Tab-separated table of C-alpha atoms and ligand atoms in Angstrom:
chain	number	residue	atom	x	y	z
A	16	UNK	CA	-46.593	85.005	-117.745
A	17	UNK	CA	-45.635	81.022	-116.432
A	18	UNK	CA	-44.811	82.594	-112.862
A	19	UNK	CA	-46.881	79.826	-110.940
A	20	UNK	CA	-45.168	75.838	-109.919
A	21	UNK	CA	-48.083	73.715	-110.336
A	22	UNK	CA	-47.787	70.802	-109.056
A	23	UNK	CA	-49.242	67.219	-110.928
A	24	UNK	CA	-49.293	63.825	-110.784
A	25	UNK	CA	-51.236	60.074	-108.919
A	26	UNK	CA	-52.950	60.681	-105.699
A	27	UNK	CA	-50.902	59.739	-103.227
A	28	UNK	CA	-47.377	61.111	-104.873
A	29	UNK	CA	-47.330	63.841	-102.160
A	30	UNK	CA	-48.751	67.133	-104.359
A	31	UNK	CA	-50.351	68.156	-101.465
A	32	UNK	CA	-47.355	68.104	-98.179
A	33	UNK	CA	-44.755	68.658	-100.974
A	34	UNK	CA	-46.688	71.483	-102.292
A	35	UNK	CA	-47.223	73.118	-98.971
A	36	UNK	CA	-43.166	72.591	-97.874
A	37	UNK	CA	-42.048	74.466	-101.480
A	38	UNK	CA	-44.243	77.410	-100.901
A	39	UNK	CA	-43.302	78.196	-97.239
A	40	UNK	CA	-39.085	78.050	-98.813
A	41	UNK	CA	-39.717	79.649	-101.227
A	42	UNK	CA	-42.334	82.831	-100.007
A	43	UNK	CA	-45.510	81.950	-101.702
A	44	UNK	CA	-48.731	81.290	-101.533
A	45	UNK	CA	-49.929	78.030	-101.767
A	46	UNK	CA	-53.274	76.718	-102.812
A	47	UNK	CA	-54.692	72.671	-103.351
A	48	UNK	CA	-56.748	72.336	-105.444
A	49	UNK	CA	-59.294	69.744	-103.951
A	50	UNK	CA	-58.727	72.250	-100.755
A	51	UNK	CA	-60.603	74.996	-102.198
A	52	UNK	CA	-63.216	72.714	-104.229
A	53	UNK	CA	-64.094	71.310	-100.924
A	54	UNK	CA	-63.814	75.369	-99.072
A	55	UNK	CA	-66.095	76.114	-102.402
A	56	UNK	CA	-68.438	73.629	-102.013
A	57	UNK	CA	-68.740	73.518	-98.307
A	58	UNK	CA	-68.131	69.250	-98.705
A	59	UNK	CA	-65.718	66.843	-99.131
A	60	UNK	CA	-64.738	65.279	-102.374
A	61	UNK	CA	-65.748	61.873	-101.452
A	62	UNK	CA	-69.230	63.638	-100.326
A	63	UNK	CA	-69.177	65.754	-103.486
A	64	UNK	CA	-68.913	62.074	-105.573
A	65	UNK	CA	-71.280	60.210	-103.580
A	66	UNK	CA	-74.435	62.911	-104.280
A	67	UNK	CA	-73.709	64.423	-107.236
A	68	UNK	CA	-71.399	62.003	-108.989
A	69	UNK	CA	-67.695	62.177	-110.763
A	70	UNK	CA	-68.864	64.261	-113.942
A	71	UNK	CA	-69.857	67.027	-111.503
A	72	UNK	CA	-67.078	67.112	-109.688
A	73	UNK	CA	-64.736	67.251	-112.563
A	74	UNK	CA	-66.710	70.848	-113.559
A	75	UNK	CA	-65.704	72.237	-109.817
A	76	UNK	CA	-62.900	70.868	-110.563
A	77	UNK	CA	-62.881	73.115	-114.017
A	78	UNK	CA	-64.170	76.584	-112.370
A	79	UNK	CA	-61.247	76.164	-109.927
A	80	UNK	CA	-58.025	75.644	-112.122
A	81	UNK	CA	-60.361	78.459	-114.146
A	82	UNK	CA	-60.209	80.737	-110.902
A	83	UNK	CA	-56.705	79.590	-110.063
A	84	UNK	CA	-54.468	79.588	-112.815
A	85	UNK	CA	-55.527	83.093	-113.131
A	86	UNK	CA	-53.079	83.976	-109.953
A	87	UNK	CA	-49.753	85.030	-110.278
A	88	UNK	CA	-46.215	83.873	-108.555
A	89	UNK	CA	-48.339	80.554	-106.040
A	90	UNK	CA	-47.624	76.849	-106.086
A	91	UNK	CA	-50.605	75.106	-106.774
A	92	UNK	CA	-51.128	71.444	-106.070
A	93	UNK	CA	-53.508	69.605	-108.248
A	94	UNK	CA	-55.982	66.681	-108.043
A	95	UNK	CA	-54.630	63.499	-109.508
A	96	UNK	CA	-56.874	63.468	-112.177
A	97	UNK	CA	-57.218	67.389	-112.877
A	98	UNK	CA	-54.907	67.365	-115.795
A	99	UNK	CA	-56.746	64.247	-117.614
A	100	UNK	CA	-59.005	67.776	-118.841
A	101	UNK	CA	-57.118	69.374	-122.021
A	102	UNK	CA	-58.793	72.895	-121.446
A	103	UNK	CA	-57.000	72.082	-117.606
A	104	UNK	CA	-53.911	70.837	-118.562
A	105	UNK	CA	-53.370	74.060	-121.324
A	106	UNK	CA	-54.318	76.710	-118.424
A	107	UNK	CA	-51.414	75.555	-115.821
A	108	UNK	CA	-49.338	74.668	-118.405
A	109	UNK	CA	-49.846	78.631	-119.189
A	110	UNK	CA	-49.524	79.718	-115.836
A	111	UNK	CA	-46.259	77.921	-114.797
A	112	UNK	CA	-44.146	75.591	-114.881
A	113	UNK	CA	-45.565	72.229	-114.355
A	114	UNK	CA	-43.625	69.736	-112.094
A	115	UNK	CA	-45.126	66.008	-112.186
A	116	UNK	CA	-44.344	63.485	-108.635
A	117	UNK	CA	-43.988	60.248	-108.824
A	118	UNK	CA	-43.642	57.110	-107.401
A	119	UNK	CA	-44.598	53.767	-108.174
A	120	UNK	CA	-47.432	51.693	-108.029
A	121	UNK	CA	-46.720	49.501	-105.141
A	122	UNK	CA	-45.948	52.946	-103.122
A	123	UNK	CA	-49.172	54.385	-103.940
A	124	UNK	CA	-51.158	51.492	-102.899
A	125	UNK	CA	-49.466	51.871	-99.526
A	126	UNK	CA	-50.058	55.457	-99.093
A	127	UNK	CA	-53.544	55.136	-100.287
A	128	UNK	CA	-54.931	52.359	-98.652
A	129	UNK	CA	-57.255	53.805	-96.062
A	130	UNK	CA	-60.798	53.810	-97.520
A	131	UNK	CA	-63.437	56.354	-98.091
A	132	UNK	CA	-60.973	59.109	-98.915
A	133	UNK	CA	-60.498	58.357	-103.193
A	134	UNK	CA	-63.191	57.967	-104.473
A	135	UNK	CA	-61.668	56.598	-108.225
A	136	UNK	CA	-59.734	54.171	-105.885
A	137	UNK	CA	-62.269	52.891	-103.791
A	138	UNK	CA	-64.548	52.254	-107.062
A	139	UNK	CA	-62.122	49.602	-108.294
A	140	UNK	CA	-63.297	47.543	-105.773
A	141	UNK	CA	-61.185	44.835	-104.185
A	142	UNK	CA	-58.105	44.883	-107.180
A	143	UNK	CA	-56.707	48.680	-105.759
A	144	UNK	CA	-53.670	47.691	-107.074
A	145	UNK	CA	-54.794	46.587	-110.201
A	146	UNK	CA	-56.704	49.710	-110.910
A	147	UNK	CA	-53.716	52.047	-109.725
A	148	UNK	CA	-51.458	50.576	-112.262
A	149	UNK	CA	-54.044	50.536	-114.704
A	150	UNK	CA	-55.265	54.325	-114.310
A	151	UNK	CA	-51.293	55.127	-113.991
A	152	UNK	CA	-51.123	53.750	-117.819
A	153	UNK	CA	-54.054	55.630	-119.215
A	154	UNK	CA	-53.150	58.754	-117.499
A	155	UNK	CA	-49.855	59.020	-118.271
A	156	UNK	CA	-50.459	61.081	-121.934
A	157	UNK	CA	-51.247	63.595	-119.772
A	158	UNK	CA	-48.668	63.288	-116.922
A	159	UNK	CA	-45.898	63.005	-119.537
A	160	UNK	CA	-46.446	66.910	-120.574
A	161	UNK	CA	-44.642	68.116	-117.845
A	162	UNK	CA	-42.010	70.341	-117.979
A	163	UNK	CA	-39.722	67.531	-115.569
A	164	UNK	CA	-40.723	64.655	-113.109
A	165	UNK	CA	-39.608	63.789	-110.316
A	166	UNK	CA	-39.199	60.739	-108.904
A	167	UNK	CA	-40.114	61.235	-104.544
A	168	UNK	CA	-39.691	57.775	-103.450
A	169	UNK	CA	-36.428	57.665	-101.998
A	170	UNK	CA	-36.461	61.243	-100.860
A	171	UNK	CA	-36.854	63.160	-98.092
A	172	UNK	CA	-39.476	65.651	-98.277
A	173	UNK	CA	-36.652	68.658	-98.050
A	174	UNK	CA	-34.633	67.329	-100.615
A	175	UNK	CA	-37.144	66.697	-103.125
A	176	UNK	CA	-38.405	70.384	-102.511
A	177	UNK	CA	-35.350	71.216	-103.204
A	178	UNK	CA	-34.648	69.094	-106.393
A	179	UNK	CA	-38.198	70.844	-107.930
A	180	UNK	CA	-36.228	74.484	-106.426
A	181	UNK	CA	-33.678	73.154	-109.119
A	182	UNK	CA	-35.883	71.923	-111.708
A	183	UNK	CA	-37.815	75.620	-111.685
A	184	UNK	CA	-34.104	77.706	-111.956
A	185	UNK	CA	-33.056	75.433	-115.243
A	186	UNK	CA	-36.980	76.635	-116.495
A	187	UNK	CA	-36.289	79.596	-116.265
B	10	S3P	C1	-58.692	62.073	-107.906
B	10	S3P	C2	-57.697	62.446	-107.286
B	10	S3P	C3	-58.056	63.616	-105.493
B	10	S3P	C4	-59.097	64.356	-105.852
B	10	S3P	C5	-60.056	63.335	-106.403
B	10	S3P	C6	-60.495	62.772	-108.132
B	10	S3P	C7	-58.330	61.630	-109.258
B	10	S3P	O1	-56.792	64.002	-105.742
B	10	S3P	O2	-58.884	64.786	-106.649
B	10	S3P	O3	-60.321	62.458	-105.593
B	10	S3P	O4	-59.251	61.134	-110.447
B	10	S3P	O5	-57.400	61.084	-109.769
B	10	S3P	P1	-54.990	63.713	-104.689
B	10	S3P	O6	-54.458	63.772	-105.951
B	10	S3P	O7	-54.623	65.116	-104.319
B	10	S3P	O8	-55.723	62.704	-103.948
């Protein structure tokens, strides 16, 4: 039980790139939830939002969490909103150690500036930094349920991966 390593946290904190690096360091399989949703739906996430809306995306996300959390010994990178759903959070908690990656709103702003990739932020209009701060505040109660938090701001990807490995050892 609890054999997986699950990365949660806001858009732009580096869940996907760090998850890949972590999985290769540990010799584990890696699943990126957003990539899985896109692969299964044969459509990009912005297109899913555009054609079917966020509610439908969240249903696909929930189905993907069910499937992926049943696997063992893998590294999972979630989407920024995955753990807003209590059932998703519980399934993920039951399947592994939850690490929340963080960085400050200004850094998130810089990393997510490109439009057309993250519909949740594009919906916020021009006040993108304000939208980021508002969503971060709303989501804090979910992100804070992780087993531990790691601030990624001043560290290299390898340093962060090493920190994750230390935290995982401490949890076992
Ligand atoms: C979302 C984050 C995205 C993706 C979708 C919704 C969110 O994932 O799942 O656009 O609600 O925060 P990333 O955190 O990988 O960008």
